Short mmCIF file of C-alpha atoms and ligand atoms in Angstrom, two decimals:
data_model
loop_
_atom_site.label_atom_id
_atom_site.label_comp_id
_atom_site.label_asym_id
_atom_site.label_seq_id
_atom_site.Cartn_x
_atom_site.Cartn_y
_atom_site.Cartn_z
CA MET N 1 0.00 0.00 0.00
CA ILE N 2 1.24 3.53 -0.73
CA GLU N 3 2.55 5.45 2.27
CA SER N 4 -0.19 8.10 2.29
CA PHE N 5 -2.87 5.34 2.44
CA GLU N 6 -1.01 3.51 5.22
CA LYS N 7 -0.80 6.68 7.32
CA THR N 8 -4.36 7.80 6.70
CA LYS N 9 -5.57 4.33 7.66
CA LEU N 10 -3.78 4.55 10.99
CA ALA N 11 -5.19 8.04 11.73
CA GLY N 12 -8.62 6.86 10.54
CA SER N 13 -8.59 3.82 12.81
CA ILE N 14 -7.94 6.06 15.83
CA ALA N 15 -10.82 8.41 14.92
CA SER N 16 -13.08 5.43 14.34
CA GLY N 17 -11.92 3.72 17.54
CA ALA N 18 -12.88 6.85 19.50
CA LEU N 19 -16.42 6.61 18.08
CA ASP N 20 -16.59 2.92 19.10
CA GLU N 21 -15.95 4.13 22.67
CA VAL N 22 -18.56 6.90 22.36
CA ASP N 23 -21.08 4.19 21.48
CA LYS N 24 -20.61 2.71 24.97
CA ILE N 25 -21.53 5.89 26.87
CA VAL N 26 -24.34 7.49 24.84
CA ARG N 27 -27.49 7.45 26.98
CA PRO N 28 -29.95 9.96 28.51
CA GLY N 29 -28.24 12.21 31.10
CA VAL N 30 -24.75 12.11 29.55
CA SER N 31 -23.36 15.54 28.63
CA THR N 32 -21.70 16.25 25.30
CA ASP N 33 -18.68 17.47 27.34
CA GLU N 34 -18.32 13.88 28.64
CA ILE N 35 -18.25 12.65 25.01
CA ASP N 36 -15.65 15.32 24.22
CA LYS N 37 -13.45 14.24 27.14
CA LEU N 38 -13.67 10.61 26.08
CA CYS N 39 -12.58 11.54 22.53
CA TYR N 40 -9.72 13.71 23.84
CA ASP N 41 -8.48 10.93 26.14
CA TYR N 42 -8.81 8.17 23.52
CA ILE N 43 -6.88 10.17 20.91
CA ASN N 44 -4.24 11.16 23.46
CA ASP N 45 -3.85 7.54 24.65
CA HIS N 46 -3.14 6.58 21.02
CA LYS N 47 -0.37 9.18 20.76
CA ALA N 48 -2.34 11.25 18.30
CA TYR N 49 -3.81 14.78 18.25
CA SER N 50 -7.37 15.99 17.80
CA ALA N 51 -7.57 18.09 14.62
CA PRO N 52 -10.66 20.12 15.67
CA LEU N 53 -9.10 21.26 18.99
CA TYR N 54 -8.08 24.92 18.44
CA TYR N 55 -8.70 24.57 14.68
CA ARG N 56 -9.65 28.13 13.64
CA GLY N 57 -10.54 28.72 17.29
CA PHE N 58 -12.79 25.66 17.72
CA PRO N 59 -12.67 24.96 21.48
CA LYS N 60 -13.21 21.18 21.74
CA SER N 61 -11.86 17.81 20.54
CA CYS N 62 -14.92 16.68 18.57
CA CYS N 63 -18.16 18.08 17.19
CA THR N 64 -21.45 16.96 18.78
CA SER N 65 -24.51 17.84 16.70
CA THR N 66 -27.97 16.95 18.05
CA ASN N 67 -31.38 16.94 16.35
CA HIS N 68 -31.69 20.09 14.18
CA ILE N 69 -27.95 20.87 14.43
CA VAL N 70 -26.49 20.15 10.98
CA CYS N 71 -22.79 20.13 11.96
CA HIS N 72 -20.06 21.75 14.10
CA GLY N 73 -22.07 21.53 17.35
CA ILE N 74 -19.80 22.45 20.30
CA PRO N 75 -19.69 20.00 23.23
CA SER N 76 -21.04 21.55 26.45
CA SER N 77 -22.49 20.65 29.85
CA LYS N 78 -25.90 20.15 28.18
CA THR N 79 -27.11 16.57 28.62
CA LEU N 80 -28.63 14.16 26.12
CA LYS N 81 -32.27 13.17 26.49
CA ASP N 82 -34.32 10.17 25.41
CA GLY N 83 -35.25 10.47 21.72
CA ASP N 84 -32.33 12.73 20.72
CA ILE N 85 -30.34 11.89 17.61
CA LEU N 86 -26.67 12.82 17.74
CA ASN N 87 -23.75 13.06 15.32
CA VAL N 88 -20.25 12.85 16.77
CA ASP N 89 -17.46 13.91 14.37
CA VAL N 90 -13.87 12.99 15.24
CA THR N 91 -10.65 13.80 13.36
CA ALA N 92 -7.33 12.40 14.56
CA ILE N 93 -3.84 13.46 13.44
CA LYS N 94 -1.29 10.63 13.64
CA ASP N 95 2.29 11.11 12.40
CA GLY N 96 1.10 14.25 10.59
CA TRP N 97 -1.77 12.55 8.71
CA HIS N 98 -5.52 13.09 9.23
CA GLY N 99 -8.41 10.62 9.55
CA ASP N 100 -11.91 12.17 9.69
CA THR N 101 -15.14 10.29 10.47
CA SER N 102 -18.56 10.82 11.98
CA ARG N 103 -21.53 8.66 12.91
CA MET N 104 -25.07 9.02 14.19
CA PHE N 105 -26.09 7.79 17.63
CA VAL N 106 -29.63 7.38 18.95
CA VAL N 107 -30.27 8.28 22.59
CA GLY N 108 -32.76 5.73 23.95
CA ASP N 109 -35.45 5.47 21.29
CA CYS N 110 -36.26 8.06 18.61
CA SER N 111 -39.14 8.73 16.21
CA VAL N 112 -39.84 6.61 13.13
CA LYS N 113 -39.07 9.68 10.98
CA ALA N 114 -35.68 10.16 12.66
CA LYS N 115 -34.84 6.48 12.14
CA LYS N 116 -35.68 6.76 8.45
CA LEU N 117 -33.58 9.95 8.11
CA ILE N 118 -30.58 8.23 9.69
CA ARG N 119 -30.95 5.12 7.52
CA ILE N 120 -31.30 7.07 4.26
CA THR N 121 -28.32 9.29 5.15
CA TYR N 122 -26.14 6.23 5.80
CA GLU N 123 -27.30 4.40 2.67
CA SER N 124 -26.73 7.45 0.47
CA MET N 125 -23.15 7.79 1.75
CA MET N 126 -22.38 4.10 1.29
CA LYS N 127 -23.94 4.00 -2.21
CA ALA N 128 -21.87 7.02 -3.23
CA ILE N 129 -18.69 5.46 -1.85
CA SER N 130 -19.42 2.17 -3.63
CA ILE N 131 -19.21 3.79 -7.08
CA ILE N 132 -15.78 5.38 -6.47
CA LYS N 133 -12.99 4.36 -8.89
CA SER N 134 -10.37 6.21 -10.89
CA ASN N 135 -11.39 8.13 -14.02
CA ILE N 136 -14.99 8.88 -13.04
CA ASN N 137 -15.97 12.48 -12.37
CA ILE N 138 -16.16 13.49 -8.72
CA GLY N 139 -19.68 14.77 -9.50
CA HIS N 140 -20.88 11.14 -9.57
CA ILE N 141 -20.60 11.11 -5.78
CA GLY N 142 -22.92 14.06 -5.21
CA HIS N 143 -25.28 12.92 -7.91
CA THR N 144 -25.69 9.50 -6.30
CA ILE N 145 -26.36 11.00 -2.87
CA GLN N 146 -28.88 13.57 -4.12
CA LYS N 147 -30.82 10.99 -6.16
CA ASN N 148 -31.16 8.60 -3.22
CA VAL N 149 -32.04 11.27 -0.69
CA GLU N 150 -34.58 13.25 -2.71
CA ALA N 151 -36.39 10.03 -3.71
CA GLU N 152 -37.27 9.70 0.00
CA GLY N 153 -38.43 13.32 0.37
CA PHE N 154 -35.36 14.55 2.28
CA SER N 155 -32.91 17.29 1.21
CA VAL N 156 -29.14 17.58 0.79
CA VAL N 157 -27.35 20.42 2.62
CA ARG N 158 -25.48 22.72 0.18
CA ASP N 159 -23.54 24.89 2.63
CA PHE N 160 -20.96 22.23 3.65
CA CYS N 161 -19.14 19.61 1.63
CA GLY N 162 -16.61 16.79 1.82
CA HIS N 163 -12.95 17.62 1.26
CA GLY N 164 -9.56 16.34 0.30
CA ILE N 165 -7.60 15.34 3.40
CA GLY N 166 -4.03 14.25 4.13
CA GLU N 167 -1.29 16.25 5.79
CA ASN N 168 -3.89 19.05 5.96
CA PHE N 169 -7.34 18.77 7.57
CA HIS N 170 -9.15 20.35 4.61
CA GLU N 171 -7.64 20.29 1.11
CA SER N 172 -8.91 20.31 -2.46
CA PRO N 173 -10.97 18.88 -4.00
CA ASN N 174 -14.38 19.88 -2.61
CA VAL N 175 -16.70 16.88 -2.56
CA LEU N 176 -20.22 18.16 -3.18
CA HIS N 177 -23.07 15.95 -1.96
CA TYR N 178 -25.46 17.09 -4.72
CA GLY N 179 -25.30 18.12 -8.36
CA SER N 180 -24.57 16.82 -11.81
CA LYS N 181 -22.38 13.84 -12.71
CA ASP N 182 -20.09 15.90 -14.94
CA LEU N 183 -19.04 18.38 -12.26
CA GLY N 184 -15.55 18.61 -10.76
CA PRO N 185 -12.26 16.88 -11.44
CA LYS N 186 -11.77 13.24 -12.45
CA LEU N 187 -10.87 10.85 -9.64
CA LYS N 188 -7.30 9.52 -9.77
CA ALA N 189 -5.77 6.58 -7.92
CA GLY N 190 -4.06 7.88 -4.78
CA MET N 191 -6.56 10.68 -4.05
CA ILE N 192 -7.84 10.80 -0.46
CA PHE N 193 -11.01 12.67 0.53
CA THR N 194 -14.09 12.52 2.76
CA VAL N 195 -17.69 11.75 1.87
CA GLU N 196 -19.89 13.30 4.57
CA PRO N 197 -23.46 14.08 3.47
CA MET N 198 -25.62 16.21 5.77
CA ILE N 199 -29.27 15.38 5.10
CA ASN N 200 -32.28 17.33 6.38
CA ALA N 201 -35.81 16.06 6.96
CA GLY N 202 -37.09 19.46 5.73
CA ASN N 203 -35.48 22.16 3.60
CA TYR N 204 -31.73 22.15 2.90
CA GLU N 205 -31.08 25.71 4.12
CA THR N 206 -28.86 26.24 7.16
CA LYS N 207 -27.81 29.14 9.37
CA THR N 208 -24.91 29.52 11.79
CA LEU N 209 -25.57 30.48 15.42
CA LYS N 210 -23.88 33.42 17.21
CA ASP N 211 -21.16 31.14 18.59
CA GLY N 212 -19.75 31.23 15.05
CA TRP N 213 -19.77 27.41 14.66
CA THR N 214 -23.09 25.67 15.30
CA ALA N 215 -24.92 25.21 11.98
CA VAL N 216 -28.65 24.48 12.28
CA THR N 217 -31.50 23.86 9.84
CA LYS N 218 -33.34 27.12 9.10
CA ASP N 219 -36.71 25.37 9.38
CA LYS N 220 -35.70 23.54 12.62
CA SER N 221 -36.15 20.15 10.94
CA LEU N 222 -33.97 17.19 11.97
CA SER N 223 -30.60 16.68 10.30
CA ALA N 224 -28.34 13.62 10.07
CA GLN N 225 -24.77 13.01 8.86
CA PHE N 226 -22.24 10.22 8.45
CA GLU N 227 -18.63 10.62 7.30
CA HIS N 228 -15.88 8.33 6.06
CA THR N 229 -12.38 9.09 4.79
CA VAL N 230 -11.72 7.15 1.56
CA GLY N 231 -8.87 6.58 -0.90
CA VAL N 232 -9.21 6.03 -4.65
CA THR N 233 -7.58 2.93 -6.17
CA ASP N 234 -7.27 1.90 -9.86
CA ASP N 235 -10.34 -0.30 -9.74
CA GLY N 236 -12.22 1.07 -6.74
CA TYR N 237 -11.75 2.56 -3.30
CA GLU N 238 -10.66 1.86 0.22
CA ILE N 239 -12.44 3.16 3.36
CA PHE N 240 -9.96 4.22 6.07
CA THR N 241 -12.43 4.85 8.90
CA LEU N 242 -14.45 1.64 9.23
CA SER N 243 -15.32 0.52 12.76
CA GLU N 244 -13.28 -2.48 13.89
CA LYS N 245 -16.31 -3.43 15.95
CA GLY N 246 -18.89 -3.19 13.15
CA LEU N 247 -20.49 -0.12 14.75
CA ASN N 248 -20.60 1.98 11.55
CA PHE N 249 -24.39 2.24 11.73
CA PRO N 250 -26.17 2.73 15.10
CA PRO N 251 -26.60 -0.84 16.48
CA ASN N 252 -29.83 0.11 18.24
CA LEU N 253 -31.37 0.99 14.85
CA GLU N 254 -30.62 -2.25 13.00
N1 MF3 Q 1 -14.71 17.23 11.11
C1 MF3 Q 1 -15.34 18.29 10.37
C2 MF3 Q 1 -15.29 17.85 8.93
O1 MF3 Q 1 -15.78 16.80 8.66
C3 MF3 Q 1 -14.69 19.62 10.55
C4 MF3 Q 1 -14.83 20.14 11.92
S1 MF3 Q 1 -14.00 21.63 12.03
C5 MF3 Q 1 -14.21 22.03 13.63
O2 MF3 Q 1 -14.73 18.43 8.05
F1 MF3 Q 1 -13.41 22.99 13.85
F2 MF3 Q 1 -15.47 22.32 13.82
F3 MF3 Q 1 -13.93 20.99 14.37
CO1 CO Q 2 -14.65 16.11 7.08
CO1 CO Q 3 -15.50 15.35 10.17
#
């Protein structure tokens, strides 16, 4: 395997391992600060750094985005309650290389609508990843996600996208989660980027709160997101952030 893949895989396995630990503590009454501390400690114990911590002034080691929060929710003393849906987004830096991944968690039991939103979001990401190979246009990724999501009556967030990743947290190319197949550059073996669709139950519009980070749906509808870091190979792709414990999708939703 090429060196950049090797290193991203190691960073990705630490980020993903942190989320496997988060899975053990998510329940009503737990604060998002407790999740943040767990992520900080796990990453530190693996001799890695958290990329979000102090990134452009971000104050915590992970993002925790509940219910109508689309992304970049800031961990706080606020506690989770039964029926909440939660995205935790972790990025580890190991030996200078980044691995970026996020998953949904369900606190107790949630609504049928929320379950469907989470399932469609996950399926759209995995379908889009499954078509990745060299020489297709990057636009195929967004096209696949948008087609799957809109068929179910949900919408794809436009204001945030996936990104190249490597020795920098965010690099080119942008990976749009919507749009036409012919958009963007052609995929080439060796490229590494994230696929991280944010899907809303209502309209796709978002706004950012006064804290300068927290992005929410304008119409207060629920939002879900999953994220993997992937590499392009000659005949396909490799996912660098799979759960070693098979916890990629919330186990209490299967
Ligand atoms: N992990 C997010 C992403 O997927 C970025 C978070 S930036 C932060 O790109 F500063 F909010 F942590
Ligand atoms: Co990302
Ligand atoms: Co992320």
